[in-house]
XYZ file of C-alpha atoms in Angstrom:
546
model
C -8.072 34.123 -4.377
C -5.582 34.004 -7.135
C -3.655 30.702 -7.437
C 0.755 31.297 -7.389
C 2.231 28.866 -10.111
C 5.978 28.263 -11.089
C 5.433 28.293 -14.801
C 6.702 25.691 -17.653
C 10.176 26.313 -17.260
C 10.584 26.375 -13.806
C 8.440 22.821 -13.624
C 10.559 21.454 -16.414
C 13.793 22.272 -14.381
C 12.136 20.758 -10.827
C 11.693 17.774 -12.688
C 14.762 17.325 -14.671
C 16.510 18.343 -11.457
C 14.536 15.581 -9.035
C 14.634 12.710 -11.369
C 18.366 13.734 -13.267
C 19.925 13.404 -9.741
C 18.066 10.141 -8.521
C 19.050 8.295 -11.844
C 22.896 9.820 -11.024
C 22.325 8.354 -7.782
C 21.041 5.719 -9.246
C 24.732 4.536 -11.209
C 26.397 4.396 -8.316
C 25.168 0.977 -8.105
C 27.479 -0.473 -10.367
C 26.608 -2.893 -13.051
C 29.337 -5.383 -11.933
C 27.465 -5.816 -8.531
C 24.135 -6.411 -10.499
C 22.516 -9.785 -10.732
C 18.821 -11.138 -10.527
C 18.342 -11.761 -6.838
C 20.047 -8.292 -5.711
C 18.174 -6.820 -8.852
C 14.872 -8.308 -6.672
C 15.866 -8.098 -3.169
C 19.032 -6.361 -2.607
C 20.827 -9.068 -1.281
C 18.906 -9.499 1.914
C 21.339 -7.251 3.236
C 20.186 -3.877 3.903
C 20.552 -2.082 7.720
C 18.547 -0.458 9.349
C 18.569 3.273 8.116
C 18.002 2.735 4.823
C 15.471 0.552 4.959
C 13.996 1.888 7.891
C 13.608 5.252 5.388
C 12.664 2.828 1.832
C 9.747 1.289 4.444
C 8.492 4.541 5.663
C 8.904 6.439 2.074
C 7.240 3.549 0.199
C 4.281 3.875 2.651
C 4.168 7.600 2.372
C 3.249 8.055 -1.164
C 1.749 11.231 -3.066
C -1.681 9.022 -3.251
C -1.066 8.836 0.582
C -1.146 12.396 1.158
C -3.778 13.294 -1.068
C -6.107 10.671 0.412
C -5.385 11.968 3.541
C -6.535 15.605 3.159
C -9.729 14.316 0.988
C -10.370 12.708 4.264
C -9.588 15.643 6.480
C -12.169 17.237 4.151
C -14.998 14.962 3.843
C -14.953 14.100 7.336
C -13.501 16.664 9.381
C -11.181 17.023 12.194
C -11.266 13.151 12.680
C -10.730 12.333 9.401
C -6.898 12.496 8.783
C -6.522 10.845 11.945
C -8.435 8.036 10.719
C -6.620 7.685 7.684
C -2.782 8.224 9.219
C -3.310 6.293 12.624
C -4.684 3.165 11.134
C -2.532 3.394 8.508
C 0.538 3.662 11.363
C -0.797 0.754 13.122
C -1.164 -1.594 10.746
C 2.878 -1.136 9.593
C 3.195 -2.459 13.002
C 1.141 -5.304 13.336
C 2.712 -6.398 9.967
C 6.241 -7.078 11.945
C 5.314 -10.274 13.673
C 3.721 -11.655 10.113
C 7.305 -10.315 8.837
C 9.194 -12.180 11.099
C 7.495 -15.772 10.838
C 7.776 -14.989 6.647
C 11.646 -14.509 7.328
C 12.008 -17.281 9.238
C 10.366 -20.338 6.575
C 11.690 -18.521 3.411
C 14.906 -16.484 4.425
C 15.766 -16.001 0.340
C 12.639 -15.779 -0.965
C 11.500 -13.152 -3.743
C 8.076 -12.718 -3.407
C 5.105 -13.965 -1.053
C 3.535 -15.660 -4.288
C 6.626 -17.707 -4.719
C 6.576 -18.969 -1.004
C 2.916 -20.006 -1.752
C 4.022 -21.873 -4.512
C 6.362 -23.992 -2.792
C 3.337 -24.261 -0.096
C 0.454 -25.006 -1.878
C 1.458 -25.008 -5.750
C 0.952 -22.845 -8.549
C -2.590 -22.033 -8.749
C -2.206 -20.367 -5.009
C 0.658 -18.936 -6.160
C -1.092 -17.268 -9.090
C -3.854 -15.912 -7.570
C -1.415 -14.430 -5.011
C 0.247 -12.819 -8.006
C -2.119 -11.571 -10.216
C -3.903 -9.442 -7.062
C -0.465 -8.301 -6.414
C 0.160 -7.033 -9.891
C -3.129 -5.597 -9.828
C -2.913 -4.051 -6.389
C 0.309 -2.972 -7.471
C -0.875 -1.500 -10.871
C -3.516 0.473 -9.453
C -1.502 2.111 -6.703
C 1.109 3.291 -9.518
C -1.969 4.745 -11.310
C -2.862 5.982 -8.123
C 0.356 7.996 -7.848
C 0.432 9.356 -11.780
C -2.610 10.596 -10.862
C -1.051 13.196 -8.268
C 1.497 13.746 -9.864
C -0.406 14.982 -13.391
C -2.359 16.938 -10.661
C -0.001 18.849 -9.156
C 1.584 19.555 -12.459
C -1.552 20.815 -13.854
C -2.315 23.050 -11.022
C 1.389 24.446 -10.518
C 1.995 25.291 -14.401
C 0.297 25.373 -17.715
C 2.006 21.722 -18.403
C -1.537 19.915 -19.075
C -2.384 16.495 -16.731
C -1.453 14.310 -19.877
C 1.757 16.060 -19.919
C 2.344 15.912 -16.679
C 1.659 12.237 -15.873
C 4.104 11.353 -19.070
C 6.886 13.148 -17.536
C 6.148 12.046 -13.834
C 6.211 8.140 -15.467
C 9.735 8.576 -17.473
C 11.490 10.276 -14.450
C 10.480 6.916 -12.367
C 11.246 4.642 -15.017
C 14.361 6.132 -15.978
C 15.665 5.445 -12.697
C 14.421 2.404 -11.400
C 14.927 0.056 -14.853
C 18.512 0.415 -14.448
C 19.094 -1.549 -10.773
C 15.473 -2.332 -9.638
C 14.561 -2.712 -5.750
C 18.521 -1.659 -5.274
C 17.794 1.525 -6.788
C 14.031 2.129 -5.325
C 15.742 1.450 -1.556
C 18.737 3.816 -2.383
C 16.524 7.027 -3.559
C 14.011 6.142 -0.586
C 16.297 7.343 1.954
C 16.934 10.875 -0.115
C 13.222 11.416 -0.766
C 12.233 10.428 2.509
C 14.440 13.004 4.199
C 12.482 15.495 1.807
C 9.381 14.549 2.082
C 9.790 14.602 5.879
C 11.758 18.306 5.880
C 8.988 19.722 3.707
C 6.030 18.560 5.768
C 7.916 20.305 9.066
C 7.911 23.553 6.858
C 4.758 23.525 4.052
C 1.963 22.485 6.867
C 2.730 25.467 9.392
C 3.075 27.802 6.346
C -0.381 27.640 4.841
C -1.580 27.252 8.130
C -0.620 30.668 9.066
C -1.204 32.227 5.786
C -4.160 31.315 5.555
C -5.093 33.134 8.565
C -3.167 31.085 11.804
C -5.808 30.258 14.678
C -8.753 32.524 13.893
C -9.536 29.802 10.997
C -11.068 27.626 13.841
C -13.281 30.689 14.777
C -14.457 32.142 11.593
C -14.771 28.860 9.515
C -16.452 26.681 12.145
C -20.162 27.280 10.125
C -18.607 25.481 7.435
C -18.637 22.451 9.281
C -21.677 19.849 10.420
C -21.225 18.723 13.822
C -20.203 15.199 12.641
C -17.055 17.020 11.132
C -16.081 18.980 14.372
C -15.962 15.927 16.377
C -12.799 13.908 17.382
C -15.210 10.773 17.577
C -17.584 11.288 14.644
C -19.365 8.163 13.713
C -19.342 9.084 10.403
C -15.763 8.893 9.681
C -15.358 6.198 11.544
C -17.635 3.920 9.567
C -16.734 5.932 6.186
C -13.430 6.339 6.453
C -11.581 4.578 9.830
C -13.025 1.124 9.430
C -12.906 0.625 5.950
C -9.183 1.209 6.098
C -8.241 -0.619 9.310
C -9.767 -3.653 7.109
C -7.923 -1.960 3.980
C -4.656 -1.476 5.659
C -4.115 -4.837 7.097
C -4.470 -6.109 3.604
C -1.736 -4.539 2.308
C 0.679 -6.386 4.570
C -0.154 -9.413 2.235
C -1.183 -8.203 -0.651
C 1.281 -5.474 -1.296
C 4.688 -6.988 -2.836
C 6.619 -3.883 -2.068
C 6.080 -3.762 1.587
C 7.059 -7.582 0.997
C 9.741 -6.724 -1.190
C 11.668 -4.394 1.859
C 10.867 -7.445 4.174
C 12.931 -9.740 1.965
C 15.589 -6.642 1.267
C 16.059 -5.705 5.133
C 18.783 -7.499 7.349
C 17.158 -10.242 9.181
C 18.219 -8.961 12.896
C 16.782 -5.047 11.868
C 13.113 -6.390 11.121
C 11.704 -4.673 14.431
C 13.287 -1.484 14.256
C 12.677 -0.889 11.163
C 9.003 -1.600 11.007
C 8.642 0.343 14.536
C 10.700 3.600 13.031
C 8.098 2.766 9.504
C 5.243 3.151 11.992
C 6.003 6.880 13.632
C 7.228 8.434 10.165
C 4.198 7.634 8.727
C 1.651 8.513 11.170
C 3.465 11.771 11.905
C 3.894 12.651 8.111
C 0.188 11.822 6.940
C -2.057 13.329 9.588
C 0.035 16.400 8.573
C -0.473 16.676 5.216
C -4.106 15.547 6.475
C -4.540 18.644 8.209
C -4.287 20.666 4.811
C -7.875 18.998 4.074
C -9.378 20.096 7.483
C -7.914 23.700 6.305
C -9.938 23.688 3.025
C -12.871 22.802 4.654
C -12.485 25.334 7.489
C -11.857 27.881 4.812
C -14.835 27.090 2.742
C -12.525 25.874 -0.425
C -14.007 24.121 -3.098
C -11.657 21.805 -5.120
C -10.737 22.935 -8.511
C -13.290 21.104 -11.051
C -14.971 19.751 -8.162
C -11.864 17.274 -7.696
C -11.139 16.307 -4.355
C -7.107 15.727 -6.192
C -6.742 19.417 -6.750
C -6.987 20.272 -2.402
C -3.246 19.842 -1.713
C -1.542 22.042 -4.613
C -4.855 24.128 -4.993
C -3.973 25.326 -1.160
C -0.141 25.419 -1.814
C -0.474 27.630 -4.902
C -3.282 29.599 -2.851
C -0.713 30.641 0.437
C 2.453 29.465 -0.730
C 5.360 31.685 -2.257
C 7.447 30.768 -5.144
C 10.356 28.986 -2.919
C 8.011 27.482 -0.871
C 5.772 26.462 -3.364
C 9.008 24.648 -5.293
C 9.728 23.232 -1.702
C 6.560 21.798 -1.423
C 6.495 20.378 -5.060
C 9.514 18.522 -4.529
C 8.051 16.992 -0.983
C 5.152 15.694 -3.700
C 7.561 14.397 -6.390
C 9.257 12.660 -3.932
C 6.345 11.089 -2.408
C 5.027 9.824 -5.090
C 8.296 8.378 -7.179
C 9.352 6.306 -3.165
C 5.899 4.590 -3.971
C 5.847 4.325 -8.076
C 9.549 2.827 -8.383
C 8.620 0.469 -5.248
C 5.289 -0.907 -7.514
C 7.875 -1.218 -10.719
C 10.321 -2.816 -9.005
C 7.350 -4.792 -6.691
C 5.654 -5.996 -10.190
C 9.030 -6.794 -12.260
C 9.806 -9.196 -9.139
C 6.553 -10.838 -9.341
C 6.674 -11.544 -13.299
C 10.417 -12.198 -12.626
C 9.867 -14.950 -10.306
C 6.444 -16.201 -10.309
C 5.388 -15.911 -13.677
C 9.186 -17.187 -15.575
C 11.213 -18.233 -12.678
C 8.662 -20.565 -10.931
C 6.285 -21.230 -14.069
C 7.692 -21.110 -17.196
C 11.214 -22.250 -16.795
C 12.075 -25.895 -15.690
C 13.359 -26.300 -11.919
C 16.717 -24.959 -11.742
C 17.022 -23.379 -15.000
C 15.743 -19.665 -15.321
C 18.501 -18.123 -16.548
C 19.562 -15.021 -14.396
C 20.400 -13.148 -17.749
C 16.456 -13.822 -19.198
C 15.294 -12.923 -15.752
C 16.807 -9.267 -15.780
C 15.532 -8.475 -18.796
C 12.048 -9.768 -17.785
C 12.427 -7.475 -15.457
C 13.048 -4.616 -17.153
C 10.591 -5.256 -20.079
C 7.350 -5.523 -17.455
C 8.615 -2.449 -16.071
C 8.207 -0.719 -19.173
C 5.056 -2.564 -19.876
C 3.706 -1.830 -16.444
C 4.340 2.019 -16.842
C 2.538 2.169 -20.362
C -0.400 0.664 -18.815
C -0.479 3.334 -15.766
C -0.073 5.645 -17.605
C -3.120 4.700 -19.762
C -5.651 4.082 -16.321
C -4.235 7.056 -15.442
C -5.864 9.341 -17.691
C -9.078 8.801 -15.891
C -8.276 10.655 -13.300
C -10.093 8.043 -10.647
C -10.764 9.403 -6.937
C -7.631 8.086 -5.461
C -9.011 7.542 -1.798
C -11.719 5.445 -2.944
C -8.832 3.565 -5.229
C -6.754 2.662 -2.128
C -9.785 1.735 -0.314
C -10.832 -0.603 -3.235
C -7.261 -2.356 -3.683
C -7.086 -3.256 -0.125
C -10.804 -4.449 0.097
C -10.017 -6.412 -2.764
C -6.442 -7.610 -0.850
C -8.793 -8.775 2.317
C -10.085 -12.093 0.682
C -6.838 -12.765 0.872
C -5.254 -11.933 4.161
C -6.574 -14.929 6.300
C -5.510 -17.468 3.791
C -2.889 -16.356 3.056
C -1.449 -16.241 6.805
C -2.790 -19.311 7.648
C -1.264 -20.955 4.773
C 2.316 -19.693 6.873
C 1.150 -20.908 10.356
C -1.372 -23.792 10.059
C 0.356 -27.093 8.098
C -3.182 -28.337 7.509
C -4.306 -25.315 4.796
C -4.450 -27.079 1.370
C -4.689 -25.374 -2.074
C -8.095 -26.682 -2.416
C -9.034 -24.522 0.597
C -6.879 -21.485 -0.545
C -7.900 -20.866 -3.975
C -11.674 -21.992 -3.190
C -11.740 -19.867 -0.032
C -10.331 -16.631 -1.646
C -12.311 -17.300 -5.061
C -15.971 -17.221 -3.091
C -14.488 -13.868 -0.695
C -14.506 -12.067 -4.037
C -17.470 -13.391 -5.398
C -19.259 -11.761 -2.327
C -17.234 -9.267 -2.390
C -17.966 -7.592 -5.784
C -21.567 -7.490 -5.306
C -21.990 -5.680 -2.042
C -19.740 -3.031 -2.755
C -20.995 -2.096 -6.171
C -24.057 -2.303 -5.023
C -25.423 -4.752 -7.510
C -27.534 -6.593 -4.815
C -29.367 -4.950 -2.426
C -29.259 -4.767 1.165
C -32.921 -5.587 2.958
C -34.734 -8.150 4.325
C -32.818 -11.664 4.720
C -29.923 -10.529 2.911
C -29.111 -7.682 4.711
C -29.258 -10.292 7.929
C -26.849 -12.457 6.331
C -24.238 -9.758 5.234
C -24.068 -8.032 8.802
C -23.766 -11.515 10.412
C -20.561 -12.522 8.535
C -19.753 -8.695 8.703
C -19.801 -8.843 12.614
C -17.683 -12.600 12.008
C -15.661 -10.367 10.125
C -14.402 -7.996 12.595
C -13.722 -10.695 14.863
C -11.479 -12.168 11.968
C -9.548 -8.979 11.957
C -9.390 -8.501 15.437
C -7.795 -12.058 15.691
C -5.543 -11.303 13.205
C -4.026 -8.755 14.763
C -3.348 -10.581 18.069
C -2.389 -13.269 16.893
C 0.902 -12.059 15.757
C 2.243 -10.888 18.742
C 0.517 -12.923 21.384
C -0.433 -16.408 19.475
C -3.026 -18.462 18.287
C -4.728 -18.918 21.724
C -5.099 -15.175 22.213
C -5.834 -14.185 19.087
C -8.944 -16.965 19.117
C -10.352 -15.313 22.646
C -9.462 -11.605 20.783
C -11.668 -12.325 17.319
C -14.676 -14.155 19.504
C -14.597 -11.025 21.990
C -14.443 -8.942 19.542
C -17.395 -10.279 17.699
C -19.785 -10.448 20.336
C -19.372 -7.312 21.342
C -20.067 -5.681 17.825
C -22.891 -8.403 17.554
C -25.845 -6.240 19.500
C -25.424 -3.286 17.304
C -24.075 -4.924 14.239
C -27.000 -6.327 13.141
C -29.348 -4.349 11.774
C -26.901 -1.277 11.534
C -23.648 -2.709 9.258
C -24.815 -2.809 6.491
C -25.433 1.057 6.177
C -22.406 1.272 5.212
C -22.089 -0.880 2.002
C -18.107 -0.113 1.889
C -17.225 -1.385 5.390
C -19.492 -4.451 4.866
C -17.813 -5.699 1.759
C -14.720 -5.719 3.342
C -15.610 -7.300 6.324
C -17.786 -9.809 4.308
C -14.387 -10.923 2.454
C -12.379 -11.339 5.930
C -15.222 -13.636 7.101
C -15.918 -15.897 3.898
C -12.368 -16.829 3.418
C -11.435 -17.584 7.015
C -14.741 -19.577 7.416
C -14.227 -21.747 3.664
C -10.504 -21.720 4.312
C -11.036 -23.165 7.945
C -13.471 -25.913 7.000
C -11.631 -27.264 4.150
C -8.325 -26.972 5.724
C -10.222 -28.835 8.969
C -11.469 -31.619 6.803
C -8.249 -32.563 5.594
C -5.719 -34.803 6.295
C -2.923 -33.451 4.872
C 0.181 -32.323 6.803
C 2.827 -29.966 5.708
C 6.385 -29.708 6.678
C 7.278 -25.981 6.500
C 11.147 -26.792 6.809
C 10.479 -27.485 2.671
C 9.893 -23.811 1.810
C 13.529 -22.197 2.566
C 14.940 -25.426 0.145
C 12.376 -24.430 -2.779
C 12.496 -20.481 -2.865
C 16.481 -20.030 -2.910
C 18.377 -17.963 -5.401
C 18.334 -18.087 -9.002
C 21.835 -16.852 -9.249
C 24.635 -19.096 -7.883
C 26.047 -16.497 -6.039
C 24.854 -12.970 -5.040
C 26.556 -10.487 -3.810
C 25.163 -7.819 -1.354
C 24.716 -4.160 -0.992
């Protein structure tokens, strides 16, 4: 089938239009209002619709959507719901963890700086650098879809496309930071969520309506016509459940919108975060599931190219320029929230907490710290970008990565007896085993494969935990990890470590909560968390709100 495009000029207008009119929007934050902390955090002052819209934009990103239909095409009918329902679930288990972070550092910047003032600087670090990383990778991650969709919808090459996809985000966000990330998120949410209504139903019916089910079924194995196939679970749903709850900790810009939001408008906004994402991504998910029904095979054998391929393949010209503006936006909500995310992170980890004495980073120097790792941080995407990496098996990586941290890292906020001896020693050996089992550099028989599917199944019961804990407390979320472990105990060993992927992850959960735990146990130290909101206050002397 021949593919529609929009041509050069019309792409060049889309853009200039998109990212012209978000850097207009942009200057309405004046620069009299600017200082550091708003530059960071917005003043801790932002209601509910706005950042109900920045939380629910930042987690729908272009890499988001993409992932999503790669899933919906490796896996079948069960695999966007794998992806998006997790993925909706974990925004809300990250609300208790929110509140309890509010609560001990109401004016904090970052999660690395609140570490600091818990365990010192070498916590902090760590905390920071994975951050950075995480955050690094995920703006790759969106360049990636953009240069993509630019390449598919016009003879603008990838290289092109990516350059003009990074300026249009950068132009924007250097001028006010989070302020102006949080401002644009509401307008590119309300596209993003439009076009999905609109693009989804079109190809479905162009493409042929409900006899696709009929005619295309012989292009799937009965693994991918099942709502419970094993296979994506294992693949695809597990993986990410472990993935997902990582990037509550490890992602700054989810932090970020945690710091930015009113203190009172925490629930809502995380509850609103959780349908607008689940809703949005198993729609776009469904686009995969089309492809495969259809019997399409990605352009260049790049599971990137499914989402425009099948937009220029049933799409008109307006609703092809519809649906490239639902992208755009997508994936500039996410790629100004990392800029802004990793600017805050240099800004006050890195100067503000490191380099300058207690008391004296200068608000001025801070700003342009900002700015200048923004611009650094863009080159370097940019750069990775050109690659062209599989971007579901990017997000999966970042958040495996993320899970040595997540236990600490929690516990460190709850428990007074975590010390930095246990933190940095507890996530340093979940990496270490880590790396190895999901490259694949060690292999899985015999005693080993024992071992890794035993902390594997300890793993599941660390997540479990996790996630009860929040809402219900330490008691239940003890009987929730043990129940959960013993039940996934009969079958887990001997079977987990099929899946090299899964195992990893859950072999990162279990190392750092079981070195973190018996350190931390050992220990007499005691800390008094009342010390954190006096250590991680503002670095201007007075900030104003928006």
């Amino acid at each position: 089938m021949q593919l529609n495009t929009l041509g050069t000029p019309l792409i060049l207008f889309l853009i200039l239009f998109f990212f012209g009119g978000t850097f207009l929007l942009s200057l309405t934050i004046g620069r009299k209002r600017e200082n550091a902390d708003n530059y960071m955090t917005a003043g801790n002052e932002v209601g509910f619709g706005i950042s109900a819209a920045s939380m629910t934009a930042t987690w729908i990103w272009a890499a988001s959507l993409y992932a999503s239909a790669t899933s919906g095409y490796t896996y079948g009918i069960s695999g966007p719901i794998h992806y998006g329902l997790w993925g909706a679930l974990m925004i809300l288990f990250i609300y208790p963890f929110g509140r309890r972070i509010r609560n001990i550092a109401p004016n904090a910047h970052t999660l690395a700086e609140i570490l600091h003032a818990r365990h010192g600087r070498s916590s902090q670090l760590i905390l920071a650098g994975s951050n950075v990383l995480g955050s690094l990778l995920s703006l790759t991650s969106n360049f990636i879809a953009g240069g993509a969709l630019i390449s598919m919808l016009s003879p603008v090459s990838f290289s092109a496309g990516i350059l003009m996809i990074g300026t249009g985000v950068l132009l924007y966000t250097l001028w006010s930071g989070v302020r102006a990330s949080i401002l644009t998120d509401f307008i590119q949410v309300c596209a993003m969520l439009g076009a999905v209504v609109i693009i989804v139903p079109a190809v479905f019916f162009a493409a042929g309506g409900p006899e696709i089910f009929a005619s295309g079924a012989v292009n799937l194995t009965p693994s991918q016509q099942s709502f419970f196939s094993s296979d994506a679970f294992f693949n695809q749903g597990a993986p990410y459940i472990a993935a997902v709850l990582a990037y509550a900790i490890g992602n700054q810009t989810i932090a970020q919108r945690l710091f930015a939001v009113r203190e009172d408008k925490i629930r809502q906004t995380f509850v609103t975060a959780t349908v607008g994402y689940g809703a949005t991504v198993i729609g776009v998910g469904i686009l995969g599931v089309l492809a495969l029904y259809l019997g399409v095979e990605p352009m260049g054998g790049d599971t990137n190219n499914l989402i425009p391929q099948l937009a220029s393949m049933y799409l008109g010209p307006i609703l092809l320029c519809v649906f490239f503006v639902m992208i755009i936006g997508s994936l500039a909500s996410t790629a100004d929230s990392d800029l802004a995310a990793m600017s805050s992170i240099v800004m006050t980890d890195i100067y503000g907490r490191n380099i300058a004495k207690d008391g004296e980073a200068d608000p001025r120097l801070l700003l342009l710290v900002g700015r200048v790792t923004m611009i650094t941080a863009t080159l370097a995407a940019l750069f990775f970008a050109s690659s062209k990496f599989n971007i579901l098996e990017l997000l999966v990586l970042v958040g495996a990565i993320w899970g040595a941290l997540v236990f600490p890292v929690i516990a460190s906020f709850y428990w007074d007896k975590v010390t930095n001896r246990a933190f940095s020693i507890s996530v340093v050996a979940a990496l270490a085993s880590f790396f190895p089992v999901r490259f694949g550099w060690i292999a899985l028989e015999g005693p080993t494969a024992f071992v890794t599917d035993l902390l594997a199944v300890i793993g599941v019961g660390v997540i479990a935990g996790l996630m009860i804990f929040g809402f219900l407390g330490r008691t239940a979320g003890i009987a929730a990890g043990v129940i959960a472990a013993l039940a996934v105990l009969p079958f887990g060993i001997g079977f987990l470590h099929q899946y090299p992927v899964l195992t990893a992850s859950l072999l990162a959960y279990a190392v750092s909560m079981i070195l973190c735990v018996a350190f931390s146990w050992a220990g007499r130290e005691r800390f008094d968390f009342a010390c954190i909101s006096a250590e991680t206050g503002n670095f201007d002397n007075t900030t104003s709100t928006t």
